[in-house]
Amino acid sequence: MPGYGNLLRSLSQSTEKPVEADVKGSIPNWIEGTLYRNGPGRFKFGEKFHQHLFDGGACVHKLRIENGQVFYSNKLLDTDSYKKTLETGRLTTNFGSVDVESSIFERFQKFFKSNNERKDNTNVNIAPYANEQLYALTETNLICKLNAEDLSIDDTVNVTEYIHDLKTTFAHPHIEKDGAWLTMGVNHRGSNGPEFKFVRYKGGEEGAKAGNACEQAELIATLPSSYSYGYSYFHSFGLSENYIIFLEQAVMLNFKEYFKKTVIFNGPLCSALITDKNLATHIHLINRKTGEIVDKKFVTESQFTFHCINAYENKDEIILDLISYDADYFTTAVYSYENSYSDKLLADKSFFPLARRVKIPLNKDDKGEIYCEIKDLKSDFPFEFPVINYSRYNGLKYKYVYGANHNRLPFSVIKLNVDEPTEFYEKIYGSEFDREIPSEPIFVENPEAKSEDDGVLLVLVLSEKNDYLSVLDAKDLTEIARADIPEGVKSAYTFHGFFASQETLGKLNV
């Protein structure tokens, strides 16, 4: 996402004591709880800095809402990788950054023996587990269990210790009513090559009493990679009532490139993620209850998706809505710190995600490939960070998706009717010259809702003067309240988050 400029901040200290925001307008009295958000909060360490948007040190943000008041705090997470950088001055290798002081001998040791480096910079997402525990997440084998009161790290959990063939996890678990997680990871060295692992972390009372989420892990399914030389990069999967919908897509982690570029030449991970526009998107269906993999070869055109929007079963087909990038232009390396800071890639095709719909026919019995139609929902407007009325409509037929436009000035929050895409709303923040960055919007449903979009959106906005929480009517994106954080207190860029309501997630409101 380009054009962030000075709003792409690097914090040097946390704001651990909550500060009261100045509320203008009226926050509905049924909104009581905490908005949690997570993202890269610190890029610069002296003269060194992380060179990719995905690499900044994790910073978790809390906005506690009670009785119409808002209290803000944040915490730069004291991960091992963060403390190591502070102590040694050496950056830990991440998605797009490298330790320039590492020797080829050190890199060979890590590759051929065991990687003892703690890649625990959990800066991508924050999620509740079993309705009582709180976790910061990323895409390595480590997750951080947090203390909800002060955001300190209670435990750093290695998922591989619980499912030995699971060498990584990811940051977008689907969360069921009882707080269970449906998630996934990869085993780079399966018996017949790389393989994807789909896992459920059981919720309910059993999950809440567990020392950590991984104690309740059970393997659902194992899916071999379609390629012996690597595997498709993944960030999320779709979920319908009966199926996990997983995409193998155009961005591949190529093992030979990984060894050459990262081990020999000390390049970042993203240098080994190769976009191949000639690779069709393979669509896999896995029964979410039995783990049975549907033995059909569904394909659609070459593209790349970070975020699935929603999926549902419609008679003899599955509808999968997603955010799609053009494989002719997209690379993960394009999210460098420099590109994110500057304007040079604003509206560039490599930075232009679209909301699209894939139709997966269930009644075709072809032995060969079954083509799945993919069409733009809205072809003239960039769309990312999609959010729906998740607790009520995830995996079911739905109508509305909300998101953020960080690809065209001025930046904005948007709403789209997926059935009638001409119904489109936009809330603009700032201007081309006085920029503001709205976060991924988080939908909070009215407890007496009479429609799918009866609720509000909570948006953390970065601004030059003072950051603020923007509260929007989810029906038409009208701002009904704004809570200005004191000018001397700064927030930072965030990727993802959730709202912990007092009613359903009370133990996370402390």
Coordinates of C-alpha atoms in Angstrom, one line a residue:
M1 CA 0.0 0.0 0.0
P2 CA 1.8 3.2 -1.2
G3 CA 1.6 6.8 -0.2
Y4 CA 1.7 6.6 3.6
G5 CA 4.5 9.1 4.0
N6 CA 5.2 10.2 7.6
L7 CA 2.1 8.3 8.8
L8 CA 4.1 5.1 8.4
R9 CA 5.5 5.6 11.9
S10 CA 8.2 4.0 13.8
L11 CA 7.4 4.2 17.5
S12 CA 10.2 4.1 20.0
Q13 CA 8.1 3.6 23.1
S14 CA 4.7 2.2 24.1
T15 CA 1.8 4.0 25.6
E16 CA 1.0 1.5 28.3
K17 CA -1.1 3.7 30.6
P18 CA -4.5 4.2 28.9
V19 CA -5.3 7.8 27.9
E20 CA -8.8 9.1 27.5
A21 CA -9.8 10.3 24.0
D22 CA -12.0 13.3 23.4
V23 CA -15.3 12.0 22.0
K24 CA -17.3 14.2 19.6
G25 CA -20.7 13.0 18.6
S26 CA -22.4 10.1 20.4
I27 CA -21.2 6.5 20.6
P28 CA -24.2 4.1 20.9
N29 CA -24.6 2.9 24.5
W30 CA -24.8 -0.7 23.3
I31 CA -21.1 -0.6 22.2
E32 CA -19.1 -1.7 25.2
G33 CA -15.9 -3.6 24.8
T34 CA -12.4 -3.3 23.4
L35 CA -11.1 -2.9 19.9
Y36 CA -7.8 -4.7 19.5
R37 CA -5.5 -4.1 16.6
N38 CA -2.1 -5.3 15.6
G39 CA 0.6 -4.3 13.1
P40 CA 4.2 -3.2 12.5
G41 CA 4.9 -0.4 15.1
R42 CA 8.6 0.0 14.9
F43 CA 10.8 0.0 11.8
K44 CA 13.8 2.0 12.8
F45 CA 16.5 0.9 15.2
G46 CA 19.3 3.5 15.2
E47 CA 20.6 3.7 11.6
K48 CA 19.1 0.4 10.7
F49 CA 15.5 -0.2 9.7
H50 CA 13.2 -2.9 8.5
Q51 CA 12.9 -2.6 4.7
H52 CA 9.5 -4.2 4.2
L53 CA 6.0 -3.2 5.4
F54 CA 5.5 -6.7 6.8
D55 CA 8.6 -6.6 9.1
G56 CA 8.2 -3.8 11.6
G57 CA 8.2 -4.8 15.3
A58 CA 4.8 -5.9 16.5
C59 CA 2.6 -3.3 18.2
V60 CA -0.8 -4.1 19.7
H61 CA -3.3 -1.4 20.2
K62 CA -6.3 -1.3 22.6
L63 CA -9.3 1.0 22.5
R64 CA -11.6 0.4 25.4
I65 CA -15.1 1.7 24.9
E66 CA -17.4 2.1 27.9
N67 CA -20.3 4.5 28.7
G68 CA -19.6 6.4 25.6
Q69 CA -15.9 7.1 26.5
V70 CA -12.8 5.8 24.8
F71 CA -9.4 4.9 26.3
Y72 CA -6.4 4.2 24.2
S73 CA -3.2 2.3 24.9
N74 CA -0.6 0.4 22.9
K75 CA 2.3 -2.0 23.5
L76 CA 5.4 -2.8 21.5
L77 CA 5.5 -6.5 22.1
D78 CA 8.6 -7.7 24.0
T79 CA 9.2 -10.6 21.6
D80 CA 12.6 -12.4 21.7
S81 CA 13.3 -11.0 18.2
Y82 CA 12.6 -7.4 19.3
K83 CA 14.7 -7.7 22.5
K84 CA 17.5 -9.3 20.5
T85 CA 17.5 -6.3 18.1
L86 CA 17.6 -3.8 21.0
E87 CA 20.4 -5.7 22.7
T88 CA 22.6 -6.4 19.7
G89 CA 21.7 -3.8 17.1
R90 CA 21.2 -6.6 14.6
L91 CA 17.9 -6.9 12.8
T92 CA 16.3 -10.4 12.7
T93 CA 15.6 -11.8 9.3
N94 CA 12.0 -11.3 8.4
F95 CA 9.7 -11.3 5.3
G96 CA 11.6 -8.5 3.5
S97 CA 14.5 -7.6 5.7
V98 CA 17.8 -9.3 6.5
D99 CA 20.5 -9.2 9.1
V100 CA 23.3 -7.6 7.0
E101 CA 25.9 -8.8 9.6
S102 CA 25.1 -12.5 9.2
S103 CA 27.8 -14.7 7.7
I104 CA 27.2 -17.4 5.2
F105 CA 28.4 -19.9 7.8
E106 CA 25.6 -18.8 10.2
R107 CA 23.0 -19.1 7.4
F108 CA 24.2 -22.5 6.4
Q109 CA 24.0 -23.6 10.1
K110 CA 20.4 -22.4 10.4
F111 CA 19.4 -24.1 7.1
F112 CA 21.0 -27.5 7.5
K113 CA 20.8 -28.0 11.2
S114 CA 18.0 -26.4 13.1
N115 CA 16.8 -22.8 12.9
N116 CA 17.1 -21.6 16.5
E117 CA 16.3 -18.0 15.6
R118 CA 13.1 -17.0 17.3
K119 CA 10.9 -15.7 14.5
D120 CA 8.3 -14.5 16.9
N121 CA 7.5 -11.0 15.5
T122 CA 3.8 -11.6 15.7
N123 CA 2.7 -8.4 13.9
V124 CA 0.0 -9.6 11.5
N125 CA -3.2 -10.3 13.5
I126 CA -4.7 -10.5 17.0
A127 CA -7.4 -13.0 17.8
P128 CA -9.4 -14.4 20.6
Y129 CA -9.3 -18.2 21.3
A130 CA -11.9 -20.1 23.3
N131 CA -13.6 -16.8 24.0
E132 CA -11.1 -16.2 26.8
Q133 CA -7.5 -16.2 25.6
L134 CA -5.7 -13.6 23.4
Y135 CA -3.1 -14.3 20.8
A136 CA -0.9 -12.2 18.5
L137 CA -0.2 -14.1 15.2
T138 CA 2.1 -14.2 12.3
E139 CA 3.2 -16.8 9.7
T140 CA 6.0 -18.7 11.3
N141 CA 5.8 -21.6 13.8
L142 CA 5.3 -19.2 16.8
I143 CA 2.3 -17.5 18.3
C144 CA 2.3 -15.2 21.3
K145 CA -0.3 -15.6 24.1
L146 CA -1.0 -12.1 25.6
N147 CA -2.1 -10.8 28.9
A148 CA -5.3 -8.9 28.0
E149 CA -4.8 -6.4 30.8
D150 CA -1.3 -5.1 30.0
L151 CA -0.5 -6.8 26.6
S152 CA 2.6 -8.5 28.0
I153 CA 3.5 -11.9 26.6
D154 CA 2.4 -14.7 28.8
D155 CA 3.8 -17.4 26.6
T156 CA 5.4 -17.9 23.2
V157 CA 3.9 -21.1 21.8
N158 CA 5.7 -23.3 19.2
V159 CA 3.0 -25.1 17.2
T160 CA 5.4 -27.7 16.0
E161 CA 5.7 -29.0 19.5
Y162 CA 2.1 -30.1 19.4
I163 CA 1.7 -31.2 15.8
H164 CA 5.2 -32.3 14.7
D165 CA 4.6 -32.1 11.0
L166 CA 3.2 -28.5 11.3
K167 CA 6.2 -26.3 10.6
T168 CA 4.4 -23.0 10.3
T169 CA 1.0 -21.6 11.1
F170 CA -0.8 -18.5 9.7
A171 CA -2.5 -15.4 11.0
H172 CA -6.1 -15.8 9.8
P173 CA -7.9 -18.5 11.8
H174 CA -11.6 -18.9 11.3
I175 CA -13.3 -18.6 14.6
E176 CA -16.3 -20.7 15.5
K177 CA -19.1 -19.9 18.0
D178 CA -17.4 -21.7 20.9
G179 CA -14.1 -19.9 20.2
A180 CA -12.5 -22.9 18.3
W181 CA -10.0 -22.1 15.6
L182 CA -9.8 -23.5 12.1
T183 CA -6.3 -22.8 10.8
M184 CA -3.5 -24.2 8.7
G185 CA 0.2 -24.4 8.1
V186 CA 2.8 -26.2 6.0
N187 CA 5.2 -29.0 6.3
H188 CA 8.1 -28.2 3.9
R189 CA 9.4 -31.8 4.0
G190 CA 6.5 -34.2 3.8
S191 CA 7.1 -37.8 2.7
N192 CA 6.3 -37.0 -0.9
G193 CA 7.2 -33.3 -0.9
P194 CA 5.7 -30.2 0.7
E195 CA 2.2 -30.5 2.1
F196 CA -0.5 -28.2 3.7
K197 CA -1.9 -29.1 7.1
F198 CA -5.4 -28.1 8.2
V199 CA -5.9 -28.0 11.9
R200 CA -8.7 -27.3 14.4
Y201 CA -8.0 -26.0 17.9
K202 CA -11.0 -27.1 19.9
G203 CA -12.8 -24.3 21.8
G204 CA -15.4 -24.3 24.5
E205 CA -14.7 -25.0 28.2
E206 CA -11.9 -27.4 27.3
G207 CA -10.2 -24.8 25.2
A208 CA -10.6 -22.1 27.8
K209 CA -9.0 -24.2 30.5
A210 CA -6.1 -25.2 28.3
G211 CA -2.7 -23.6 29.0
N212 CA -2.6 -22.6 25.3
A213 CA -4.5 -23.0 22.1
C214 CA -2.2 -25.6 20.7
E215 CA -2.9 -28.1 23.5
Q216 CA -6.3 -28.6 21.8
A217 CA -4.9 -29.0 18.3
E218 CA -6.3 -31.8 16.1
L219 CA -5.3 -32.5 12.5
I220 CA -8.2 -32.2 10.1
A221 CA -6.5 -32.9 6.7
T222 CA -3.2 -33.1 4.8
L223 CA -3.1 -31.8 1.3
P224 CA 0.0 -32.4 -0.8
S225 CA 1.4 -29.4 -2.7
S226 CA 0.8 -29.6 -6.5
Y227 CA 4.5 -28.8 -7.0
S228 CA 7.5 -30.8 -5.9
Y229 CA 9.8 -27.8 -6.1
G230 CA 7.9 -25.6 -3.6
Y231 CA 4.5 -24.6 -2.5
S232 CA 2.0 -21.8 -3.0
Y233 CA 2.2 -18.9 -0.6
F234 CA -1.1 -18.5 1.4
H235 CA -2.5 -16.0 3.8
S236 CA -6.1 -17.1 4.3
F237 CA -8.7 -19.6 3.1
G238 CA -12.5 -19.5 2.5
L239 CA -15.0 -21.4 4.7
S240 CA -18.5 -22.5 3.8
E241 CA -20.9 -24.5 5.9
N242 CA -19.3 -27.8 4.8
Y243 CA -16.0 -27.0 3.1
I244 CA -12.6 -25.4 3.6
I245 CA -11.8 -23.7 0.2
F246 CA -8.1 -23.4 -0.3
L247 CA -6.3 -21.8 -3.2
E248 CA -2.9 -22.8 -4.7
Q249 CA -2.0 -19.7 -6.6
A250 CA 0.5 -17.8 -8.6
V251 CA 2.9 -16.8 -5.9
M252 CA 5.2 -19.7 -5.1
L253 CA 7.9 -20.3 -2.5
N254 CA 10.5 -21.9 -4.7
F255 CA 13.0 -24.1 -2.7
K256 CA 15.9 -23.6 -5.1
E257 CA 15.4 -19.9 -5.1
Y258 CA 15.1 -19.8 -1.4
F259 CA 18.4 -21.6 -0.9
K260 CA 20.2 -19.5 -3.4
K261 CA 18.8 -16.1 -2.5
T262 CA 18.4 -16.3 1.2
V263 CA 21.2 -18.7 2.3
I264 CA 23.9 -18.0 -0.2
F265 CA 23.2 -14.3 -1.0
N266 CA 21.5 -13.2 2.2
G267 CA 18.3 -12.1 0.5
P268 CA 15.0 -11.8 2.3
L269 CA 12.2 -14.4 2.2
C270 CA 10.2 -12.4 -0.4
S271 CA 13.0 -12.7 -2.9
A272 CA 12.2 -16.4 -3.1
L273 CA 8.5 -15.9 -3.5
I274 CA 8.2 -16.1 -7.3
T275 CA 5.1 -14.9 -9.1
D276 CA 4.4 -17.2 -12.1
K277 CA 1.6 -15.8 -14.3
N278 CA 1.4 -19.1 -16.2
L279 CA 0.3 -21.0 -13.1
A280 CA -3.5 -21.5 -12.9
T281 CA -5.1 -21.1 -9.5
H282 CA -5.9 -24.6 -8.2
I283 CA -9.0 -24.7 -5.9
H284 CA -9.2 -27.4 -3.3
L285 CA -12.3 -28.4 -1.3
I286 CA -11.9 -30.1 2.0
N287 CA -14.8 -31.3 4.1
R288 CA -14.4 -29.3 7.3
K289 CA -15.9 -32.0 9.5
T290 CA -14.4 -35.2 8.1
G291 CA -11.2 -33.9 6.4
E292 CA -12.1 -35.7 3.2
I293 CA -10.5 -33.9 0.1
V294 CA -12.9 -33.6 -2.8
D295 CA -11.3 -35.5 -5.7
K296 CA -11.9 -32.9 -8.4
K297 CA -9.5 -30.6 -10.2
F298 CA -11.0 -27.2 -9.9
V299 CA -9.0 -24.3 -11.6
T300 CA -9.5 -20.7 -12.4
E301 CA -7.2 -18.0 -13.9
S302 CA -3.8 -17.1 -12.6
Q303 CA -4.1 -14.5 -9.8
F304 CA -3.1 -13.9 -6.2
T305 CA -5.2 -13.5 -3.0
F306 CA -4.2 -12.4 0.4
H307 CA -7.8 -12.2 1.8
C308 CA -10.8 -14.3 1.2
I309 CA -14.0 -12.3 1.8
N310 CA -16.6 -15.0 2.4
A311 CA -17.9 -18.3 0.9
Y312 CA -21.2 -20.0 0.8
E313 CA -23.0 -23.0 -0.8
N314 CA -25.7 -22.1 -3.3
K315 CA -27.5 -25.3 -4.6
D316 CA -25.0 -27.0 -6.9
E317 CA -22.1 -24.5 -6.5
I318 CA -19.9 -22.8 -4.0
I319 CA -19.6 -19.0 -4.2
L320 CA -16.2 -17.7 -3.1
D321 CA -15.6 -14.0 -2.9
L322 CA -12.0 -12.8 -2.5
I323 CA -9.6 -9.9 -3.0
S324 CA -7.6 -10.6 -6.1
Y325 CA -4.3 -9.2 -7.5
D326 CA -3.3 -9.5 -11.2
A327 CA -0.5 -12.1 -11.5
D328 CA 0.9 -10.2 -14.5
Y329 CA 2.1 -7.5 -12.1
F330 CA 1.9 -8.6 -8.5
T331 CA 4.9 -9.5 -6.3
T332 CA 5.2 -9.6 -2.5
A333 CA 8.5 -7.6 -2.8
V334 CA 6.5 -4.6 -4.0
Y335 CA 5.5 -4.0 -0.3
S336 CA 8.9 -2.6 0.6
Y337 CA 9.1 0.2 3.1
E338 CA 10.2 2.6 0.4
N339 CA 7.2 1.8 -1.8
S340 CA 4.8 2.0 1.1
Y341 CA 6.3 5.4 2.2
S342 CA 6.4 7.0 -1.3
D343 CA 3.8 7.9 -3.9
K344 CA 5.5 6.2 -6.9
L345 CA 3.2 3.2 -7.0
L346 CA -0.1 4.8 -6.2
A347 CA -2.8 3.3 -8.5
D348 CA -0.1 1.0 -10.0
K349 CA -1.4 -2.3 -11.3
S350 CA 0.8 -4.2 -8.9
F351 CA -0.9 -2.4 -6.1
F352 CA -4.5 -2.6 -7.4
P353 CA -6.6 -5.3 -5.6
L354 CA -10.1 -6.0 -6.8
A355 CA -13.1 -7.7 -5.2
R356 CA -13.9 -10.7 -7.3
R357 CA -16.3 -13.7 -7.3
V358 CA -15.4 -17.3 -8.1
K359 CA -18.2 -19.9 -8.9
I360 CA -17.2 -23.5 -8.1
P361 CA -19.5 -26.1 -9.7
L362 CA -20.1 -29.1 -7.5
N363 CA -22.1 -31.2 -10.0
K364 CA -19.5 -31.5 -12.7
D365 CA -17.8 -34.9 -12.8
D366 CA -15.1 -34.2 -15.4
K367 CA -11.9 -36.3 -14.9
G368 CA -9.9 -33.4 -16.3
E369 CA -9.7 -29.8 -15.0
I370 CA -13.0 -28.1 -14.2
Y371 CA -12.8 -24.4 -14.9
C372 CA -14.4 -22.0 -12.3
E373 CA -15.7 -18.7 -13.6
I374 CA -14.1 -15.7 -12.0
K375 CA -15.5 -12.2 -12.4
D376 CA -14.9 -8.7 -10.9
L377 CA -17.5 -7.6 -8.4
K378 CA -16.3 -4.0 -9.0
S379 CA -13.6 -3.4 -11.5
D380 CA -13.0 0.3 -11.1
F381 CA -12.1 0.6 -7.4
P382 CA -9.4 -0.9 -5.3
F383 CA -10.5 -3.0 -2.3
E384 CA -8.5 -4.6 0.5
F385 CA -8.9 -5.6 4.2
P386 CA -12.4 -7.1 3.6
V387 CA -14.7 -7.5 6.6
I388 CA -18.2 -8.8 6.9
N389 CA -20.8 -9.3 9.6
Y390 CA -18.7 -12.3 10.5
S391 CA -20.4 -13.8 13.6
R392 CA -23.7 -14.1 11.8
Y393 CA -22.8 -14.6 8.1
N394 CA -19.4 -16.3 7.8
G395 CA -19.9 -19.3 5.6
L396 CA -23.4 -18.3 4.7
K397 CA -25.1 -16.3 1.9
Y398 CA -24.5 -12.6 2.7
K399 CA -24.9 -9.2 1.1
Y400 CA -22.3 -6.7 2.3
V401 CA -18.6 -6.4 2.5
Y402 CA -16.6 -3.5 4.0
G403 CA -13.0 -2.7 3.4
A404 CA -10.3 -0.1 3.0
N405 CA -8.9 1.7 0.0
H406 CA -5.2 2.4 0.5
N407 CA -4.4 2.4 -3.2
R408 CA -6.0 5.6 -4.5
L409 CA -6.0 9.1 -2.9
P410 CA -7.7 10.2 -0.8
F411 CA -7.8 7.0 1.3
S412 CA -11.2 5.7 2.4
V413 CA -13.4 3.1 3.9
I414 CA -15.8 1.4 1.5
K415 CA -18.9 -0.8 1.5
L416 CA -20.1 -3.0 -1.4
N417 CA -23.3 -4.9 -2.0
V418 CA -21.9 -8.2 -3.5
D419 CA -25.3 -9.0 -5.1
E420 CA -25.9 -5.5 -6.5
P421 CA -22.4 -4.0 -6.9
T422 CA -23.8 -0.7 -8.1
E423 CA -24.7 -0.2 -4.4
F424 CA -21.4 1.2 -3.2
Y425 CA -20.5 3.6 -0.4
E426 CA -17.3 5.5 0.4
K427 CA -16.2 7.4 3.5
I428 CA -13.2 9.6 2.6
Y429 CA -10.5 10.4 5.2
G430 CA -8.3 13.4 4.7
S431 CA -7.4 14.6 1.2
E432 CA -4.6 14.1 -1.3
F433 CA -2.5 16.7 0.4
D434 CA -3.6 16.3 4.0
R435 CA -3.6 12.5 4.2
E436 CA -5.2 10.2 6.8
I437 CA -4.9 6.4 6.9
P438 CA -8.1 4.6 7.9
S439 CA -7.6 1.0 9.2
E440 CA -9.4 -2.1 8.3
P441 CA -12.9 -1.4 9.5
I442 CA -14.3 -3.7 12.2
F443 CA -18.1 -4.4 12.1
V444 CA -20.0 -4.4 15.4
E445 CA -23.6 -5.6 15.2
N446 CA -26.4 -3.8 16.9
P447 CA -27.7 -6.4 19.5
E448 CA -31.2 -5.6 18.2
A449 CA -30.2 -5.7 14.6
K450 CA -33.0 -5.9 12.0
S451 CA -30.7 -6.2 9.0
E452 CA -27.3 -7.6 8.0
D453 CA -25.8 -4.1 8.1
D454 CA -27.4 -2.9 11.3
G455 CA -24.4 -1.9 13.3
V456 CA -21.3 0.3 13.3
L457 CA -17.8 0.2 11.9
L458 CA -14.9 1.0 14.1
V459 CA -11.9 2.5 12.3
L460 CA -8.6 3.6 13.8
V461 CA -7.4 6.6 11.8
L462 CA -3.8 7.8 11.5
S463 CA -3.6 11.6 11.1
E464 CA -0.8 14.2 11.3
K465 CA -2.3 16.2 14.1
N466 CA -3.9 13.5 16.2
D467 CA -5.0 10.0 15.6
Y468 CA -8.6 9.0 16.3
L469 CA -11.3 6.4 16.4
S470 CA -13.9 6.9 13.8
V471 CA -17.3 5.3 14.4
L472 CA -19.4 4.9 11.3
D473 CA -23.0 3.9 10.7
A474 CA -22.6 0.6 8.8
K475 CA -25.6 1.3 6.6
D476 CA -24.3 4.4 4.8
L477 CA -20.8 5.1 6.3
T478 CA -21.9 8.3 8.0
E479 CA -19.6 9.2 10.8
I480 CA -21.7 9.3 14.0
A481 CA -18.8 9.8 16.5
R482 CA -15.1 10.5 16.6
A483 CA -12.7 10.0 19.6
D484 CA -9.6 12.1 19.3
I485 CA -6.5 10.6 20.9
P486 CA -4.4 13.3 22.6
E487 CA -2.0 14.9 20.2
G488 CA 1.1 13.8 22.0
V489 CA 0.1 10.1 21.9
K490 CA 0.8 8.4 18.6
S491 CA -0.6 5.2 17.2
A492 CA 0.9 3.3 14.3
Y493 CA -0.1 1.3 11.1
T494 CA -2.1 -1.8 11.7
F495 CA -3.1 -4.8 9.6
H496 CA -5.9 -6.6 11.5
G497 CA -7.9 -6.8 14.6
F498 CA -11.2 -7.5 16.3
F499 CA -13.8 -6.2 18.7
A500 CA -14.1 -7.9 22.0
S501 CA -17.6 -7.1 23.2
Q502 CA -18.2 -7.1 26.9
E503 CA -21.2 -9.5 26.5
T504 CA -19.4 -12.3 24.5
L505 CA -15.7 -11.8 25.3
G506 CA -15.9 -10.3 28.8
K507 CA -12.6 -11.8 30.0
L508 CA -10.7 -9.8 27.3
N509 CA -12.1 -6.5 28.6
V510 CA -9.7 -5.7 31.4

